[in-house]
Amino acid sequence: MTVVERTAPTPWHRHADGTLWTRHSPAEVEWTEDGMPLTGLSAPEREALTAHHEAGHAVVGAAHGRAPLYVSLDGEDGTPDDAGGFTAWRVDTLLTKTPWVQLAWILAAGERAADRWLRDSGLWTPARAWCMEWASSDDRDMASAAARRLRHPFDITWGVGDQPHDWSVICAQTDQHLNIRWNTVTTVAQILLDQRRIDADQLMSLTG
């Protein structure tokens, strides 16, 4: 298997509102009425991107004993959601009983799987990569909140060194977890595209 290095050198960039650090420069993109960045992808491409994002979370989670309850291409209430899919976790277990670095890998796996799918599909651009980081801000916020809840003596840093809590290090490690499970990620993503939802039992049969 060819391992492709997908991390980028520092410095990272801070969003204008000060709430988000990204590897890629903030892009000049159009925005939807509900505040989502437009990536210039077709509707099927956007759905495939979402499927790989959610599959990344699910497969890396299952590999570390934290398989989700289900994964869906629709919103949390089961209705079609163009803004993205939904992965349903056992939140109490995920956030309080998972070692922080494993939790960070699980949470980073969505954005890293999406980035890889864009590259593998010949659709990657810096603007789309920035959009994927922006769209994953909730996952990053969850990782930060978990570090505080678990009383870790650090804050997440963003591309400033090789500390284990720097998000660039987390992303590089997550890429390795995805590399060895990429065939499973693409299989789960395709099933999501075909049937829109995967429950825990089906996911475990795929991830072993």
CSV table of C-alpha atoms in Angstrom, one decimal:
chain,number,residue,atom,x,y,z
A,1,MET,CA,0.0,0.0,0.0
A,2,THR,CA,1.3,3.4,-0.9
A,3,VAL,CA,1.2,5.8,2.1
A,4,VAL,CA,0.6,9.4,0.9
A,5,GLU,CA,1.6,12.2,3.2
A,6,ARG,CA,-1.4,14.4,3.6
A,7,THR,CA,-0.3,16.9,6.3
A,8,ALA,CA,1.1,20.3,5.5
A,9,PRO,CA,3.8,22.4,7.1
A,10,THR,CA,3.1,25.2,9.5
A,11,PRO,CA,1.9,27.9,9.9
A,12,TRP,CA,-1.8,27.4,10.2
A,13,HIS,CA,-4.3,30.2,9.6
A,14,ARG,CA,-6.8,31.7,11.9
A,15,HIS,CA,-10.3,32.4,10.8
A,16,ALA,CA,-11.4,36.0,10.9
A,17,ASP,CA,-13.7,35.4,13.8
A,18,GLY,CA,-10.9,33.9,15.8
A,19,THR,CA,-12.7,30.6,16.5
A,20,LEU,CA,-11.1,28.3,13.9
A,21,TRP,CA,-7.5,27.4,13.0
A,22,THR,CA,-7.1,25.7,9.6
A,23,ARG,CA,-4.2,24.2,7.7
A,24,HIS,CA,-5.3,25.9,4.5
A,25,SER,CA,-5.9,29.6,4.0
A,26,PRO,CA,-9.4,30.8,4.4
A,27,ALA,CA,-11.0,30.5,1.0
A,28,GLU,CA,-13.0,33.0,-1.0
A,29,VAL,CA,-16.2,30.8,-1.4
A,30,GLU,CA,-19.8,31.4,-1.9
A,31,TRP,CA,-22.2,30.5,1.0
A,32,THR,CA,-25.6,28.9,1.1
A,33,GLU,CA,-28.5,30.7,2.8
A,34,ASP,CA,-28.1,28.4,5.8
A,35,GLY,CA,-24.4,29.4,6.2
A,36,MET,CA,-22.7,26.4,4.5
A,37,PRO,CA,-19.8,27.0,2.1
A,38,LEU,CA,-20.3,26.0,-1.5
A,39,THR,CA,-17.6,23.7,-2.8
A,40,GLY,CA,-18.4,23.7,-6.5
A,41,LEU,CA,-19.1,20.0,-6.3
A,42,SER,CA,-22.1,18.4,-8.0
A,43,ALA,CA,-24.8,17.0,-5.7
A,44,PRO,CA,-23.6,13.3,-6.2
A,45,GLU,CA,-20.1,14.4,-5.4
A,46,ARG,CA,-21.2,16.3,-2.3
A,47,GLU,CA,-23.0,13.2,-1.1
A,48,ALA,CA,-20.0,10.9,-1.8
A,49,LEU,CA,-17.9,13.4,0.2
A,50,THR,CA,-20.3,13.2,3.1
A,51,ALA,CA,-20.4,9.4,3.0
A,52,HIS,CA,-16.6,9.2,3.2
A,53,HIS,CA,-16.5,11.7,6.0
A,54,GLU,CA,-19.0,9.7,8.1
A,55,ALA,CA,-17.4,6.4,7.1
A,56,GLY,CA,-14.1,7.7,8.3
A,57,HIS,CA,-15.5,8.4,11.8
A,58,ALA,CA,-17.3,5.1,11.9
A,59,VAL,CA,-14.4,2.8,10.8
A,60,VAL,CA,-11.8,4.5,13.0
A,61,GLY,CA,-14.2,4.5,15.9
A,62,ALA,CA,-14.9,0.8,15.5
A,63,ALA,CA,-11.2,0.0,15.3
A,64,HIS,CA,-10.8,1.5,18.7
A,65,GLY,CA,-13.8,-0.1,20.3
A,66,ARG,CA,-16.1,2.8,19.8
A,67,ALA,CA,-18.4,1.8,17.0
A,68,PRO,CA,-21.3,4.2,16.6
A,69,LEU,CA,-25.0,3.2,17.1
A,70,TYR,CA,-25.6,4.0,13.4
A,71,VAL,CA,-24.3,6.2,10.6
A,72,SER,CA,-26.7,8.1,8.2
A,73,LEU,CA,-26.5,10.3,5.2
A,74,ASP,CA,-29.6,12.1,6.5
A,75,GLY,CA,-30.0,14.5,9.5
A,76,GLU,CA,-30.2,13.5,13.1
A,77,ASP,CA,-34.0,13.4,12.8
A,78,GLY,CA,-33.9,11.1,9.8
A,79,THR,CA,-34.8,13.8,7.2
A,80,PRO,CA,-32.6,14.5,4.2
A,81,ASP,CA,-29.9,17.0,5.2
A,82,ASP,CA,-27.9,18.6,2.4
A,83,ALA,CA,-25.5,20.1,5.1
A,84,GLY,CA,-24.1,16.7,6.0
A,85,GLY,CA,-24.7,13.2,7.4
A,86,PHE,CA,-24.9,12.1,11.0
A,87,THR,CA,-23.0,9.6,13.1
A,88,ALA,CA,-24.8,8.6,16.3
A,89,TRP,CA,-22.4,7.8,19.2
A,90,ARG,CA,-22.8,6.4,22.7
A,91,VAL,CA,-21.8,9.9,23.8
A,92,ASP,CA,-21.3,9.1,27.5
A,93,THR,CA,-18.8,6.3,26.6
A,94,LEU,CA,-17.2,8.2,23.7
A,95,LEU,CA,-16.5,11.3,25.7
A,96,THR,CA,-15.7,10.0,29.2
A,97,LYS,CA,-14.3,6.5,28.8
A,98,THR,CA,-12.1,6.9,25.6
A,99,PRO,CA,-8.5,7.8,26.0
A,100,TRP,CA,-8.2,11.3,24.6
A,101,VAL,CA,-5.8,10.6,21.8
A,102,GLN,CA,-8.0,7.8,20.5
A,103,LEU,CA,-11.0,10.1,20.7
A,104,ALA,CA,-9.1,12.7,18.8
A,105,TRP,CA,-8.3,10.2,16.0
A,106,ILE,CA,-12.0,9.2,15.8
A,107,LEU,CA,-13.1,12.8,15.6
A,108,ALA,CA,-10.3,13.8,13.1
A,109,ALA,CA,-11.1,10.8,10.9
A,110,GLY,CA,-14.1,12.5,9.2
A,111,GLU,CA,-12.2,15.5,7.8
A,112,ARG,CA,-9.1,13.4,6.9
A,113,ALA,CA,-11.2,10.8,5.1
A,114,ALA,CA,-13.0,13.6,3.2
A,115,ASP,CA,-9.7,15.1,2.3
A,116,ARG,CA,-8.3,11.8,1.0
A,117,TRP,CA,-11.5,11.1,-1.0
A,118,LEU,CA,-11.2,14.5,-2.7
A,119,ARG,CA,-7.5,13.8,-3.6
A,120,ASP,CA,-8.2,10.2,-4.8
A,121,SER,CA,-11.1,11.5,-7.0
A,122,GLY,CA,-9.1,14.3,-8.6
A,123,LEU,CA,-11.3,16.9,-7.0
A,124,TRP,CA,-9.0,18.3,-4.3
A,125,THR,CA,-8.4,22.1,-4.3
A,126,PRO,CA,-7.1,24.3,-1.5
A,127,ALA,CA,-10.5,26.0,-1.3
A,128,ARG,CA,-12.4,22.6,-0.9
A,129,ALA,CA,-9.8,21.5,1.6
A,130,TRP,CA,-10.5,24.6,3.7
A,131,CYS,CA,-14.2,24.0,3.4
A,132,MET,CA,-13.7,20.5,4.8
A,133,GLU,CA,-11.8,21.9,7.7
A,134,TRP,CA,-14.5,24.5,8.3
A,135,ALA,CA,-17.2,21.9,8.1
A,136,SER,CA,-15.4,19.7,10.7
A,137,SER,CA,-15.2,22.5,13.3
A,138,ASP,CA,-17.7,20.8,15.5
A,139,ASP,CA,-15.5,17.6,15.7
A,140,ARG,CA,-12.6,19.8,16.7
A,141,ASP,CA,-14.6,21.6,19.3
A,142,MET,CA,-15.7,18.2,20.7
A,143,ALA,CA,-12.0,17.1,21.0
A,144,SER,CA,-11.2,20.4,22.8
A,145,ALA,CA,-14.1,20.0,25.1
A,146,ALA,CA,-13.2,16.4,25.9
A,147,ALA,CA,-9.6,17.5,26.9
A,148,ARG,CA,-11.1,20.0,29.3
A,149,ARG,CA,-13.6,17.5,30.7
A,150,LEU,CA,-11.0,14.9,31.2
A,151,ARG,CA,-8.8,17.6,33.0
A,152,HIS,CA,-5.9,17.1,30.7
A,153,PRO,CA,-3.1,19.7,31.4
A,154,PHE,CA,-3.1,21.0,27.9
A,155,ASP,CA,-5.0,22.9,25.2
A,156,ILE,CA,-5.0,21.6,21.6
A,157,THR,CA,-2.5,23.5,19.5
A,158,TRP,CA,-2.8,24.1,15.8
A,159,GLY,CA,0.3,23.4,13.7
A,160,VAL,CA,2.9,24.8,16.0
A,161,GLY,CA,4.9,21.8,16.9
A,162,ASP,CA,5.2,18.0,17.3
A,163,GLN,CA,3.4,17.7,20.7
A,164,PRO,CA,0.9,14.8,20.8
A,165,HIS,CA,-1.9,17.3,21.3
A,166,ASP,CA,-1.2,19.4,18.2
A,167,TRP,CA,-3.9,18.9,15.7
A,168,SER,CA,-1.4,18.4,12.8
A,169,VAL,CA,0.1,15.5,14.7
A,170,ILE,CA,-3.4,14.1,15.4
A,171,CYS,CA,-4.2,14.4,11.7
A,172,ALA,CA,-1.0,12.6,10.6
A,173,GLN,CA,-1.6,9.8,13.0
A,174,THR,CA,-5.3,9.6,11.8
A,175,ASP,CA,-4.1,9.4,8.2
A,176,GLN,CA,-2.1,6.2,9.1
A,177,HIS,CA,-5.2,4.7,10.7
A,178,LEU,CA,-7.2,5.5,7.6
A,179,ASN,CA,-4.5,4.2,5.3
A,180,ILE,CA,-4.6,0.7,6.7
A,181,ARG,CA,-8.4,0.7,6.7
A,182,TRP,CA,-9.1,2.6,3.5
A,183,ASN,CA,-10.8,-0.3,1.7
A,184,THR,CA,-13.2,-0.6,4.6
A,185,VAL,CA,-13.9,3.1,4.6
A,186,THR,CA,-14.8,3.1,0.9
A,187,THR,CA,-16.9,0.0,1.4
A,188,VAL,CA,-18.9,1.6,4.2
A,189,ALA,CA,-19.2,4.8,2.2
A,190,GLN,CA,-20.6,3.0,-0.8
A,191,ILE,CA,-23.2,1.2,1.3
A,192,LEU,CA,-24.2,4.5,2.8
A,193,LEU,CA,-24.7,5.9,-0.7
A,194,ASP,CA,-26.8,2.8,-1.6
A,195,GLN,CA,-29.0,2.5,1.5
A,196,ARG,CA,-28.4,5.9,3.3
A,197,ARG,CA,-28.0,4.3,6.7
A,198,ILE,CA,-25.8,1.6,8.4
A,199,ASP,CA,-26.7,0.2,11.8
A,200,ALA,CA,-24.2,-1.0,14.4
A,201,ASP,CA,-24.5,-4.7,13.6
A,202,GLN,CA,-23.9,-4.2,9.9
A,203,LEU,CA,-21.0,-1.9,10.6
A,204,MET,CA,-19.4,-4.4,12.9
A,205,SER,CA,-19.7,-7.1,10.2
A,206,LEU,CA,-17.8,-4.9,7.8
A,207,THR,CA,-15.1,-3.7,10.2
A,208,GLY,CA,-14.6,-7.0,12.0
